[in-house]
Tab-separated table of C-alpha atoms in Angstrom:
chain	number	residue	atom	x	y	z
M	1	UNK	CA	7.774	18.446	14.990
M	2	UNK	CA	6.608	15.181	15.849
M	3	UNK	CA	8.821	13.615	19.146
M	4	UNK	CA	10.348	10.753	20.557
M	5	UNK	CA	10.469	7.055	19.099
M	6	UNK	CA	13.616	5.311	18.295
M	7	UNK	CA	13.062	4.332	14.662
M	8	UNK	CA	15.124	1.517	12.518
M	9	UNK	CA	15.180	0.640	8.883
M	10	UNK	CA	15.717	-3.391	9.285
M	11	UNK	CA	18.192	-3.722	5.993
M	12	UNK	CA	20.538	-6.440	4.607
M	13	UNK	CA	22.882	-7.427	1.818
M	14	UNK	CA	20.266	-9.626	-0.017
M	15	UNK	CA	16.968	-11.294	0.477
M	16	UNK	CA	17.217	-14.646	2.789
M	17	UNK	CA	20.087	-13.132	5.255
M	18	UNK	CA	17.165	-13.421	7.854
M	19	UNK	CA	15.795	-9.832	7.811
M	20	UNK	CA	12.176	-11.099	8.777
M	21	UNK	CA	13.756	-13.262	11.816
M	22	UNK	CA	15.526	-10.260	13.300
M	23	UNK	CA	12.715	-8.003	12.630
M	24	UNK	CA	10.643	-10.266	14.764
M	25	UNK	CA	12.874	-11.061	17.140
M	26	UNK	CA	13.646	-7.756	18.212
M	27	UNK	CA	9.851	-6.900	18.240
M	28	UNK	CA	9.122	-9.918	20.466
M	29	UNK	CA	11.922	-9.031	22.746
M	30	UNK	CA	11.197	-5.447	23.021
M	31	UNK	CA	7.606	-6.349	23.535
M	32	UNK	CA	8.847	-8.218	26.578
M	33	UNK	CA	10.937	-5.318	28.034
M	34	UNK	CA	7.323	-3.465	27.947
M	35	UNK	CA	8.101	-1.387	25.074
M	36	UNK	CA	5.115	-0.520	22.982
M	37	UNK	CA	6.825	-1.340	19.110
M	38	UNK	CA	5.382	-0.708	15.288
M	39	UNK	CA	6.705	-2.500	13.085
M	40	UNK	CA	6.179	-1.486	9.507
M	41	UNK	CA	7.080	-3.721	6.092
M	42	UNK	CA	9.237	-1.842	3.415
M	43	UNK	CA	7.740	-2.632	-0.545
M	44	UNK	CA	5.109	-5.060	-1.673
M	45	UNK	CA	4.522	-8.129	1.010
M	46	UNK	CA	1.778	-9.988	2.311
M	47	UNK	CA	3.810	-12.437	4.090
M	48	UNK	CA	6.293	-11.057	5.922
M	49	UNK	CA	3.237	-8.707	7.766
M	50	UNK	CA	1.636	-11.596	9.048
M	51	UNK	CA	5.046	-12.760	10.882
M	52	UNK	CA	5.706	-9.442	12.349
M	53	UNK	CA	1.746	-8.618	13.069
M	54	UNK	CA	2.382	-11.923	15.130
M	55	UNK	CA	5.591	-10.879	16.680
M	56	UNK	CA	4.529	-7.200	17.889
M	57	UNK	CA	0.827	-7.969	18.311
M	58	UNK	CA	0.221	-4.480	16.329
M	59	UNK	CA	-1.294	-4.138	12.523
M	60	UNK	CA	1.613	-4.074	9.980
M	61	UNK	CA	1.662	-1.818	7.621
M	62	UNK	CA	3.164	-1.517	3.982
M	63	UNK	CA	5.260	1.621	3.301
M	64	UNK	CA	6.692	2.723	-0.129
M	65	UNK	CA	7.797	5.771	-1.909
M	66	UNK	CA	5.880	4.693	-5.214
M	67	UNK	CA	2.838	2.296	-3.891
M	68	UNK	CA	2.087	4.238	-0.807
M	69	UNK	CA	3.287	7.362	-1.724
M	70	UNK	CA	5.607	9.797	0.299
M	71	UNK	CA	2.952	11.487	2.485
M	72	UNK	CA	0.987	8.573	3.400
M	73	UNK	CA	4.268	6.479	4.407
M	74	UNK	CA	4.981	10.018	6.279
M	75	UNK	CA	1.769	9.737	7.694
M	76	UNK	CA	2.045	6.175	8.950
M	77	UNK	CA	5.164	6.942	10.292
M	78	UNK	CA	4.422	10.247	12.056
M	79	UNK	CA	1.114	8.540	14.146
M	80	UNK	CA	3.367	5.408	14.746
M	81	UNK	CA	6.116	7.683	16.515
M	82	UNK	CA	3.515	9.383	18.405
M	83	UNK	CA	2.372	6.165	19.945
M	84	UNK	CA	5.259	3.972	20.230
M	85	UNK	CA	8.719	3.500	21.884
M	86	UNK	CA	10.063	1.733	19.307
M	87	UNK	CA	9.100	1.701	15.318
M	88	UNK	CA	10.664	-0.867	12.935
M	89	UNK	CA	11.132	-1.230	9.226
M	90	UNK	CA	11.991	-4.187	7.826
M	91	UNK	CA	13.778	-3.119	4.914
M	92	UNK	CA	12.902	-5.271	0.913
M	93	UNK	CA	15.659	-7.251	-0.870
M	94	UNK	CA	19.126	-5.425	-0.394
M	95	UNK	CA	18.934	-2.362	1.208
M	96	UNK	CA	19.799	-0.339	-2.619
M	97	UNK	CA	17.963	-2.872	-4.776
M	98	UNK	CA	14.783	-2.110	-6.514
M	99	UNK	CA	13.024	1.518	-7.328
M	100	UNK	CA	12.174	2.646	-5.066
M	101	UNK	CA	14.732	0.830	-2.618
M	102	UNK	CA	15.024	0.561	1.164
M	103	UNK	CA	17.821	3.165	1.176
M	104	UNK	CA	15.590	5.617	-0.941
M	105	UNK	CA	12.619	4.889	2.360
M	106	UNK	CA	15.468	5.200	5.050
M	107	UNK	CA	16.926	8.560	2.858
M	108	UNK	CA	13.510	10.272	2.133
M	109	UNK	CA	12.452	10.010	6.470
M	110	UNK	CA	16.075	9.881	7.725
M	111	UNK	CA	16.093	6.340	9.530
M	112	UNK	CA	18.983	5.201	10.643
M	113	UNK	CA	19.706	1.620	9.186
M	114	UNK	CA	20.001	-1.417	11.192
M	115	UNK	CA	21.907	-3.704	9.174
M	116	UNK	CA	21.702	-7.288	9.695
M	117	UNK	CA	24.397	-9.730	8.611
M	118	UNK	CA	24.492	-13.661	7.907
M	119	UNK	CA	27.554	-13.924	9.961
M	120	UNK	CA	27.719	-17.787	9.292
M	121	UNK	CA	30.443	-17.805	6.899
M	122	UNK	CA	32.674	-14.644	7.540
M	123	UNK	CA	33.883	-13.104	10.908
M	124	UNK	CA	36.119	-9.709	9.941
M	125	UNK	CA	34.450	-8.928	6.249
M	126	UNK	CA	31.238	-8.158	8.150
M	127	UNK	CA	33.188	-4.734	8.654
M	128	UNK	CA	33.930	-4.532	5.230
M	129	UNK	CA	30.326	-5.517	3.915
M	130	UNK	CA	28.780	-3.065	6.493
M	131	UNK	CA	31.029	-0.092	5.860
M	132	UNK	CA	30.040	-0.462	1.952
M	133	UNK	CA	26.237	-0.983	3.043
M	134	UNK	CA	26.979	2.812	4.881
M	135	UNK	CA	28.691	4.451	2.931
M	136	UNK	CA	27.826	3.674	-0.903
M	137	UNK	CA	24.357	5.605	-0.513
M	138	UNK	CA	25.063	7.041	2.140
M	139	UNK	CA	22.927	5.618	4.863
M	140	UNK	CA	22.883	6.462	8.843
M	141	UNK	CA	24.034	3.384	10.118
M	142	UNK	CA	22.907	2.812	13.810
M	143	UNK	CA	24.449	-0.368	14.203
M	144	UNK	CA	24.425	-4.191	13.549
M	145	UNK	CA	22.976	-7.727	14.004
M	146	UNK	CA	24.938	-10.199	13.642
M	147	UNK	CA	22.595	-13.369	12.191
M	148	UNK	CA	24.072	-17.419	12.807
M	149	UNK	CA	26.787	-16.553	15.082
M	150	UNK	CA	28.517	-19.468	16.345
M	151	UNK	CA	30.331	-18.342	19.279
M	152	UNK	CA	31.384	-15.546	21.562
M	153	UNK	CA	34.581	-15.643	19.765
M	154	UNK	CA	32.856	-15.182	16.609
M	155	UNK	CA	30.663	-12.180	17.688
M	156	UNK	CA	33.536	-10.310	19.075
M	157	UNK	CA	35.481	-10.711	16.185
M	158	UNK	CA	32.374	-9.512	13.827
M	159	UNK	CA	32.188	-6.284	16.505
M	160	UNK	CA	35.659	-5.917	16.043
M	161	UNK	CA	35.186	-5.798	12.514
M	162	UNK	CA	32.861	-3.116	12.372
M	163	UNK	CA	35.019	-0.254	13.900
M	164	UNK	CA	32.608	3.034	15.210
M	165	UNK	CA	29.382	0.786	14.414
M	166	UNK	CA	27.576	-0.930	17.245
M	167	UNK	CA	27.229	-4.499	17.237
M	168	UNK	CA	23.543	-3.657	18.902
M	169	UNK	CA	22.306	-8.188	19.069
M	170	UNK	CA	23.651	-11.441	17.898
M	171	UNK	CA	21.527	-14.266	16.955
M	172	UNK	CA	22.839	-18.177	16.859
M	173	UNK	CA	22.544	-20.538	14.199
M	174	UNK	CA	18.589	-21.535	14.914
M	175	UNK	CA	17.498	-24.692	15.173
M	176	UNK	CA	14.212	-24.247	14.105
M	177	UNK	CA	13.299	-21.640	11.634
M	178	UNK	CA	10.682	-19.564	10.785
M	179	UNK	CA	9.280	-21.980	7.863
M	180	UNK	CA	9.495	-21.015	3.713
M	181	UNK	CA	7.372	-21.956	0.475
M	182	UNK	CA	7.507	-20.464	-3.021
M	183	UNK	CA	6.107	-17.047	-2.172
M	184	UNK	CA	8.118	-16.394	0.425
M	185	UNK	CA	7.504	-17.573	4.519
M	186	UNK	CA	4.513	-19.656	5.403
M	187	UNK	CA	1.787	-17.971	6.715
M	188	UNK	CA	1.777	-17.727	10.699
M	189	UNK	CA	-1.462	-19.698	11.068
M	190	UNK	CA	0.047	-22.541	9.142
M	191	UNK	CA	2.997	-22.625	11.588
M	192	UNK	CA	1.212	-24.529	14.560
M	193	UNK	CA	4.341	-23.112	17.479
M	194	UNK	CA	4.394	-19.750	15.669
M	195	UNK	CA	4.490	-18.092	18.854
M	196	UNK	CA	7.141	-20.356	20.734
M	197	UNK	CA	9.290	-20.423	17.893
M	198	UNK	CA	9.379	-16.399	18.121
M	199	UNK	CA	9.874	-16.378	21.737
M	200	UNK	CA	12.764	-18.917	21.531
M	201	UNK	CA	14.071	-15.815	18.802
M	202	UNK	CA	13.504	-13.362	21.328
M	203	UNK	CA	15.264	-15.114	23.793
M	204	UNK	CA	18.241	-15.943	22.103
M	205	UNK	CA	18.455	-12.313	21.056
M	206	UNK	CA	21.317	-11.039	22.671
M	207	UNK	CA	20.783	-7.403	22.961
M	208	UNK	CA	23.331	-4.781	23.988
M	209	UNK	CA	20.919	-2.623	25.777
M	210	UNK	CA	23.571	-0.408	26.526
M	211	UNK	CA	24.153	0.224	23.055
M	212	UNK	CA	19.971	0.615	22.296
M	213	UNK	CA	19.467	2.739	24.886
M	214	UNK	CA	21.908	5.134	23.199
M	215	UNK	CA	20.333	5.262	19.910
M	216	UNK	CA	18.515	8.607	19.935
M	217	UNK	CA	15.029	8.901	19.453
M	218	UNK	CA	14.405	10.278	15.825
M	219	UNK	CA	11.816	12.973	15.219
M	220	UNK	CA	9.789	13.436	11.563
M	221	UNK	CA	8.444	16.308	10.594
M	222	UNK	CA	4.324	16.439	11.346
M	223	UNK	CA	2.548	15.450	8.063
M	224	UNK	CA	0.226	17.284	5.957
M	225	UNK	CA	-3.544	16.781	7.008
M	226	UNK	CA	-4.729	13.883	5.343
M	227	UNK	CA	-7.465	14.134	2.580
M	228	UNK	CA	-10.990	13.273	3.580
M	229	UNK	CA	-12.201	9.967	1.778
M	230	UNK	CA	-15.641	10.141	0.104
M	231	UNK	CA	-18.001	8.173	1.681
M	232	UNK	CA	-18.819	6.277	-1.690
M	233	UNK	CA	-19.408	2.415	-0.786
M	234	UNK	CA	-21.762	4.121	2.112
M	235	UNK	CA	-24.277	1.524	2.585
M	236	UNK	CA	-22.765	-1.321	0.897
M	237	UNK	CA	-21.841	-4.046	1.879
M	238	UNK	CA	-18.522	-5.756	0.913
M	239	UNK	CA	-17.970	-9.925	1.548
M	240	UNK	CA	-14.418	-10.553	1.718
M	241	UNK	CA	-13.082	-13.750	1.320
M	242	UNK	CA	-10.166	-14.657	3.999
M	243	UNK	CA	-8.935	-17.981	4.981
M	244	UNK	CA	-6.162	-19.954	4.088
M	245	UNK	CA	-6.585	-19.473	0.836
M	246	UNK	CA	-7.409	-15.744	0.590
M	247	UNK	CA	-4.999	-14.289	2.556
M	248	UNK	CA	-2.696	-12.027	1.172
M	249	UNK	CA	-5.004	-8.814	1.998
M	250	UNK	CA	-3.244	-5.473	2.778
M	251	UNK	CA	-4.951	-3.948	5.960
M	252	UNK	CA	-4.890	-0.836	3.935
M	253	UNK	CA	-7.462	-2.176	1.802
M	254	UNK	CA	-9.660	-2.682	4.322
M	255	UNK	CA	-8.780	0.287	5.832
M	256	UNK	CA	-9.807	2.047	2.455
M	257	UNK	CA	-13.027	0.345	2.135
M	258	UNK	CA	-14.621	0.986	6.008
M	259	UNK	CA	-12.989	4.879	5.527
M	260	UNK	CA	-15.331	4.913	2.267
M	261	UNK	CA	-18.430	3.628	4.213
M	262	UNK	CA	-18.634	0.346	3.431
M	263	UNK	CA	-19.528	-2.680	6.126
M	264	UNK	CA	-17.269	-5.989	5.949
M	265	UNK	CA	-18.359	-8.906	5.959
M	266	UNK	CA	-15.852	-12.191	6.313
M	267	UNK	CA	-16.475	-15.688	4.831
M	268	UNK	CA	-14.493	-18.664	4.481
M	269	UNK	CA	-14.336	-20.418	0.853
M	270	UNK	CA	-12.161	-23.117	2.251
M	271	UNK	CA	-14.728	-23.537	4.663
M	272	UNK	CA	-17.722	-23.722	2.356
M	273	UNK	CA	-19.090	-21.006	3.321
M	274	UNK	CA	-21.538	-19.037	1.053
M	275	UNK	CA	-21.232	-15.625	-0.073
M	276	UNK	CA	-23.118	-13.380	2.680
M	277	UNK	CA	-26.614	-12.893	1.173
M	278	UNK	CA	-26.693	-9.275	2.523
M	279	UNK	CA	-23.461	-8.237	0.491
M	280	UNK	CA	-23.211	-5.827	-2.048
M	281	UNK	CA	-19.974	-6.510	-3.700
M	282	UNK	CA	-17.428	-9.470	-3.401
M	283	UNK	CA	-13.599	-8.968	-2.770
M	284	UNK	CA	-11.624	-12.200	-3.414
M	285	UNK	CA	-7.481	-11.188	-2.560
M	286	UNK	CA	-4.956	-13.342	-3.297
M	287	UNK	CA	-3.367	-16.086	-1.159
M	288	UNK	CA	-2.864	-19.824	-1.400
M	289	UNK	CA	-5.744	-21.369	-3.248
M	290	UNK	CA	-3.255	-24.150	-5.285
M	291	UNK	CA	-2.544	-25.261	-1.490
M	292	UNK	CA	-6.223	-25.878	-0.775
M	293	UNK	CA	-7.367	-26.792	-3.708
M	294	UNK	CA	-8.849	-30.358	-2.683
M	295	UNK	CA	-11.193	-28.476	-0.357
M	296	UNK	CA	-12.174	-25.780	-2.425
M	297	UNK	CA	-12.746	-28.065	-5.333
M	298	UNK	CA	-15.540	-29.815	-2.287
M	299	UNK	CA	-16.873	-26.766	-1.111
M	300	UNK	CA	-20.432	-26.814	-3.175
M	301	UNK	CA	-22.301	-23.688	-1.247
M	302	UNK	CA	-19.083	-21.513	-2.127
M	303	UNK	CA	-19.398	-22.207	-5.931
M	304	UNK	CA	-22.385	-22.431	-6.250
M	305	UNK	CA	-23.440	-18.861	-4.614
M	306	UNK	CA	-20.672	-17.674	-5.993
M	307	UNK	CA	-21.468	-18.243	-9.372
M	308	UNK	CA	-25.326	-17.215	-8.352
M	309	UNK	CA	-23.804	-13.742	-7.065
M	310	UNK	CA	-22.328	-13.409	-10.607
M	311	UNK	CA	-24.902	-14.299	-12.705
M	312	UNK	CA	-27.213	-11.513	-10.440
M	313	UNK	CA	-24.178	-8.889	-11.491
M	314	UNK	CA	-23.161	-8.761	-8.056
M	315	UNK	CA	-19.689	-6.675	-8.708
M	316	UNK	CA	-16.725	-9.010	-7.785
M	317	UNK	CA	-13.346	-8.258	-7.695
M	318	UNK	CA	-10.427	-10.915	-8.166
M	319	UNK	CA	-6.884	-10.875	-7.008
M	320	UNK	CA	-4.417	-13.206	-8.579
M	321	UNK	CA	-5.795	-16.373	-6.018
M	322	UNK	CA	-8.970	-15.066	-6.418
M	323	UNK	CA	-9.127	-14.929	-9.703
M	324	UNK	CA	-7.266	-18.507	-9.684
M	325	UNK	CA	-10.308	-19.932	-7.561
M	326	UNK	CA	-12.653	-18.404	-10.038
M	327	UNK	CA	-11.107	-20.471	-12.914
M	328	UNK	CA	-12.975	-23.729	-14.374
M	329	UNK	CA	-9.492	-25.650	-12.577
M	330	UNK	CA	-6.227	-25.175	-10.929
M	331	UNK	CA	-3.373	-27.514	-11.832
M	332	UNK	CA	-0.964	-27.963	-8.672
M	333	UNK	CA	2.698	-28.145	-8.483
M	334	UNK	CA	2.073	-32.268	-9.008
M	335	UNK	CA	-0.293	-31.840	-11.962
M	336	UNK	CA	-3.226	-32.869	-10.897
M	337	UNK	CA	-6.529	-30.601	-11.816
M	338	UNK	CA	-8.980	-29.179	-9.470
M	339	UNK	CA	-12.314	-28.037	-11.103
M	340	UNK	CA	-12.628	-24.366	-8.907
M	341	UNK	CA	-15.938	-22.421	-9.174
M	342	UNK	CA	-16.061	-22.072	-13.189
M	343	UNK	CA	-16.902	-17.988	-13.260
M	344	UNK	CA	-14.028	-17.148	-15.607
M	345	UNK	CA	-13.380	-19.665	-18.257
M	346	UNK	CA	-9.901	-21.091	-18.257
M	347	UNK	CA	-7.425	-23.015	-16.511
M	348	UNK	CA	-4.786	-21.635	-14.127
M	349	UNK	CA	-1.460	-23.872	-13.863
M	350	UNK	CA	0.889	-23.226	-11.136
M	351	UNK	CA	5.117	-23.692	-12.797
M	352	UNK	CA	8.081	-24.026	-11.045
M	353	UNK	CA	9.697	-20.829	-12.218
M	354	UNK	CA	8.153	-17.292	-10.865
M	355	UNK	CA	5.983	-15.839	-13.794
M	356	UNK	CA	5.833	-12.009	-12.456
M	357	UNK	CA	7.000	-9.815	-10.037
M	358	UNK	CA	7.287	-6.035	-9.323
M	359	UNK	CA	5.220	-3.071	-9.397
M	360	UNK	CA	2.055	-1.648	-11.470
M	361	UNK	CA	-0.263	0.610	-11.702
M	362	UNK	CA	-4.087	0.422	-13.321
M	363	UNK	CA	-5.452	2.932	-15.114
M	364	UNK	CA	-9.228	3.013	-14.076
M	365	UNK	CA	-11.976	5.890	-14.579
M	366	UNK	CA	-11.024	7.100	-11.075
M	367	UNK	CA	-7.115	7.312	-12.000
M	368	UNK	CA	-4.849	5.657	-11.643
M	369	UNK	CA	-4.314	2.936	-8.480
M	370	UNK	CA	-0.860	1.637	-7.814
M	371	UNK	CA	0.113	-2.044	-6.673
M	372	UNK	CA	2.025	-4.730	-7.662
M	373	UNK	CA	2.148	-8.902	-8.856
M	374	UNK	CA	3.581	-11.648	-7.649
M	375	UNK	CA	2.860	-15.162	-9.112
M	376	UNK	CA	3.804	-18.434	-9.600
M	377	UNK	CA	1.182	-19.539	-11.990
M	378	UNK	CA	-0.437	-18.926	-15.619
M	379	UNK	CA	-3.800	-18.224	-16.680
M	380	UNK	CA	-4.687	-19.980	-20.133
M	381	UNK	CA	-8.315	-18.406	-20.835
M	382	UNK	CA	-9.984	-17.269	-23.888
M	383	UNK	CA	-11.247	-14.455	-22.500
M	384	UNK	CA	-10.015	-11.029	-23.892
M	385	UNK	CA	-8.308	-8.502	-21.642
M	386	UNK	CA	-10.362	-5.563	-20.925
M	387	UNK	CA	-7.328	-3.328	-19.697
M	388	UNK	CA	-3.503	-3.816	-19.177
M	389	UNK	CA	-1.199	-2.574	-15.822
M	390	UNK	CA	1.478	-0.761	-16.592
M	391	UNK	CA	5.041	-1.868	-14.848
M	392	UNK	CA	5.918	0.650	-13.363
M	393	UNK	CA	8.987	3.114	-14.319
M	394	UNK	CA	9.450	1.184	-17.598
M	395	UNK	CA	5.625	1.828	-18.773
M	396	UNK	CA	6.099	-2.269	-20.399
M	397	UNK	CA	2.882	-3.680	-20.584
M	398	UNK	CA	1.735	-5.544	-17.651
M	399	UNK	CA	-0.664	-8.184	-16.201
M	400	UNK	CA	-4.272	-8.874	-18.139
M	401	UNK	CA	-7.631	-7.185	-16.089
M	402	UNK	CA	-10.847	-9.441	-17.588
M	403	UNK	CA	-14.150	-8.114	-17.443
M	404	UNK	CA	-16.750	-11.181	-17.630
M	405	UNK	CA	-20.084	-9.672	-16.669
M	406	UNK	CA	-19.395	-8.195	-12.960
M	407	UNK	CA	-16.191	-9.589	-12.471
M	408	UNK	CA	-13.265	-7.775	-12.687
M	409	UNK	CA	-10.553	-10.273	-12.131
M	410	UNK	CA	-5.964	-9.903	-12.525
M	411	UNK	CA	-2.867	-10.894	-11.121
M	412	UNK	CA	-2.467	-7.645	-10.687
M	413	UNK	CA	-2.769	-6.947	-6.125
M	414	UNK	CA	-4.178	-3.367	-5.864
M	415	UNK	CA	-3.277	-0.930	-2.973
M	416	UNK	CA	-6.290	0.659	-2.349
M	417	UNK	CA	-5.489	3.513	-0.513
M	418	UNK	CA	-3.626	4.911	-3.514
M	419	UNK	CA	-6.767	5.794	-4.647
M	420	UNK	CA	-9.462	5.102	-2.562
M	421	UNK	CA	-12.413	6.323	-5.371
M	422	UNK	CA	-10.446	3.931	-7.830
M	423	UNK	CA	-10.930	1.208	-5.344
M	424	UNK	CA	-14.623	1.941	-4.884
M	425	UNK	CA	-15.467	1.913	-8.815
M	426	UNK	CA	-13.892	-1.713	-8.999
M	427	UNK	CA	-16.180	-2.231	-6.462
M	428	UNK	CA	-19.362	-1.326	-8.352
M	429	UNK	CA	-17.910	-3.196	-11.329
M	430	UNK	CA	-16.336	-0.018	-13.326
M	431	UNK	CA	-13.334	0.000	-14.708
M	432	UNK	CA	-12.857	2.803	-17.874
């Protein structure tokens, strides 16, 4: 049996009741007690991870009964317990939407469920709303944080409310919020008081340590040994683009890709800087390219080694803003158009409305590698699609995966570790 951290599934009614503030909040503020916290993100997310990486100063990692897989989120969870006082979840959505769903994560490890409430318009139905948030799965419900409280008053009300659950923290109405753009927060880096804004959170925390100290400490079952990865990127090299453009990068991926032998190597598009001459492959992730599109429309020695690396079959591999950047333009929000490097022919054209979310799987010569899409823009390209993901649990056709020489390029985010020799084919430019 493993031993001894208290563990917490972050959860809430809905998305936006401020699940991501409270996560890092309580991280900061533990942090500051001299705690040693992991924080983990529940479901598909680049975003949130970068907050709470921020917030507990530890790597963030992604855990999900379908993406991740039940014994490598047991895995994760197991080493985290081992070597922290304190592990957090922060719970996707409501805590029963989506399949898999928070509850099914906090069910499947036995977490006990921190539920956090948007207290600003309600005082006694936070009882009511927490009670059916218990009880309709059921959940273990360790207790409660009250979000935008506006008074004493209010808070004891709210803990009055909530009859044998703990009110374990309140948090005021803030006067200055973690920031928000289409895909979710803005990324820490963009946020130039990221860190005083958090400690300001952690401050106005108000904890009930009496009531934190008595939350046991859970134990999980020791995992199975995990499966050796074959060393086959040994020797290669792979450039990965990651700025503020190329950003949304799961550090599972890169996890994946040093476990199967292969040597990093960072570069900045945004920056202009060129591919690495030494590399063997190019991974462009997603991220924000419509947001920096002025400079990477300037940024000459990026296009124009990255078009040399494709035109010497260099194998390159492009995520959703990657493969955006690798368009002949991107059209912003304003529509104005922003010639990009001109690999894949085509325009991409960011829309108001969100064009695709949720998970999918790609079925590649290694098997099949799970992930999921999330995007606010549209590809128009004459280019043919060389494969389809597959949504996943309704089997509906998913995003487009175009093969143009050695580019592989989708929406489509892949998760690496789901199958690490998957991951390494896309990186020699195989697919089927």
């Amino acid at each position: 049996m493993g031993t001894g951290a208290r563990m917490l599934l972050v959860a809430a009614t809905a998305s936006g009741q401020g699940k991501t503030t409270v996560t890092a909040a309580l991280a900061r503020r533990l942090r500051r007690m001299g705690q040693r916290v992991h924080v983990f993100k529940c479901g598909p997310d680049f975003i949130d991870p970068m907050v709470l990486e921020h917030a507990s100063r530890t790597k963030v990692h992604t855990l999900d009964l379908w993406m991740v897989g039940l014994e490598q989120s047991r895995q994760r969870l197991a080493r985290a317990a081992q070597e922290a006082d304190v592990v957090l979840v922060e719970g996707v959505m409501g805590l029963y939407d989506g399949t898999p769903s928070a509850a099914d994560l906090a069910r499947a490890f036995d977490l006990p469920v921190l539920a956090v409430i948007d207290a600003a318009s309600m005082a006694q139905t936070a009882g009511a709303i927490v009670l059916g948030l218990r009880d309709y799965g059921p959940v273990r419900m360790a207790g409660v944080v009250a979000n935008r409280v506006a008074s004493e008053g209010h808070a004891r009300m709210v803990a009055a409310s909530l009859r044998d659950i703990p009110l374990l923290a309140t948090l005021p109405k803030q006067s200055r919020t973690l920031p928000e753009r289409h895909l979710g927060l803005v990324v820490p880096g963009e946020v130039e008081d990221i860190d005083a804004i958090l400690d300001e959170l952690a401050e106005q925390l108000q904890l009930d340590e009496a009531a934190w100290a008595a939350i046991t400490p859970s134990r999980l079952d020791e995992p199975l040994p995990e499966e050796p990865v074959p060393p086959l990127l040994a020797g290669k090299t792979v450039a990965i683009a990651r700025d503020a453009a190329f950003c949304f990068l799961y550090p599972a991926n890169v996890d994946t890709l040093e476990a199967l032998g292969a040597r990093i190597r960072w570069f900045s598009p945004v920056a202009d800087e060129p591919v690495p001459q030494d590399a063997d492959a190019v991974y462009l992730p997603g991220g924000y390219p419509e947001l920096h599109a002025a400079a990477l429309a300037q940024a000459g020695r990026w296009g124009e080694t990255i078009r040399a690396a494709h035109a010497a079959g260099l194998p390159i591999l492009a995520e959703c803003g990657g493969m955006m950047a690798l368009a002949d333009s991107i059209v912003d929000k304003d529509g104005r158009r922003w010639p990009m490097a001109g690999v894949l022919q085509g325009d991409a054209a960011m829309q108001p409305r969100l064009a695709a979310l949720g998970p999918q799987a790609l079925a590649t010569q290694a098997g099949e590698m799970r992930g999921h899409t999330f995007h606010y823009s549209r590809l128009e390209t004459p280019a043919e699609a060389a494969a389809w993901t597959v949504k996943h649990k309704t089997g509906a056709q998913g995003e487009a995966v175009y093969r143009v020489g050695s580019l592989t390029a989708s929406y489509f985010h892949a998760f690496f570790a789901s199958n690490p020799a998957a991951a390494a084919s896309l990186l020699r430019g195989e697919l089927a």
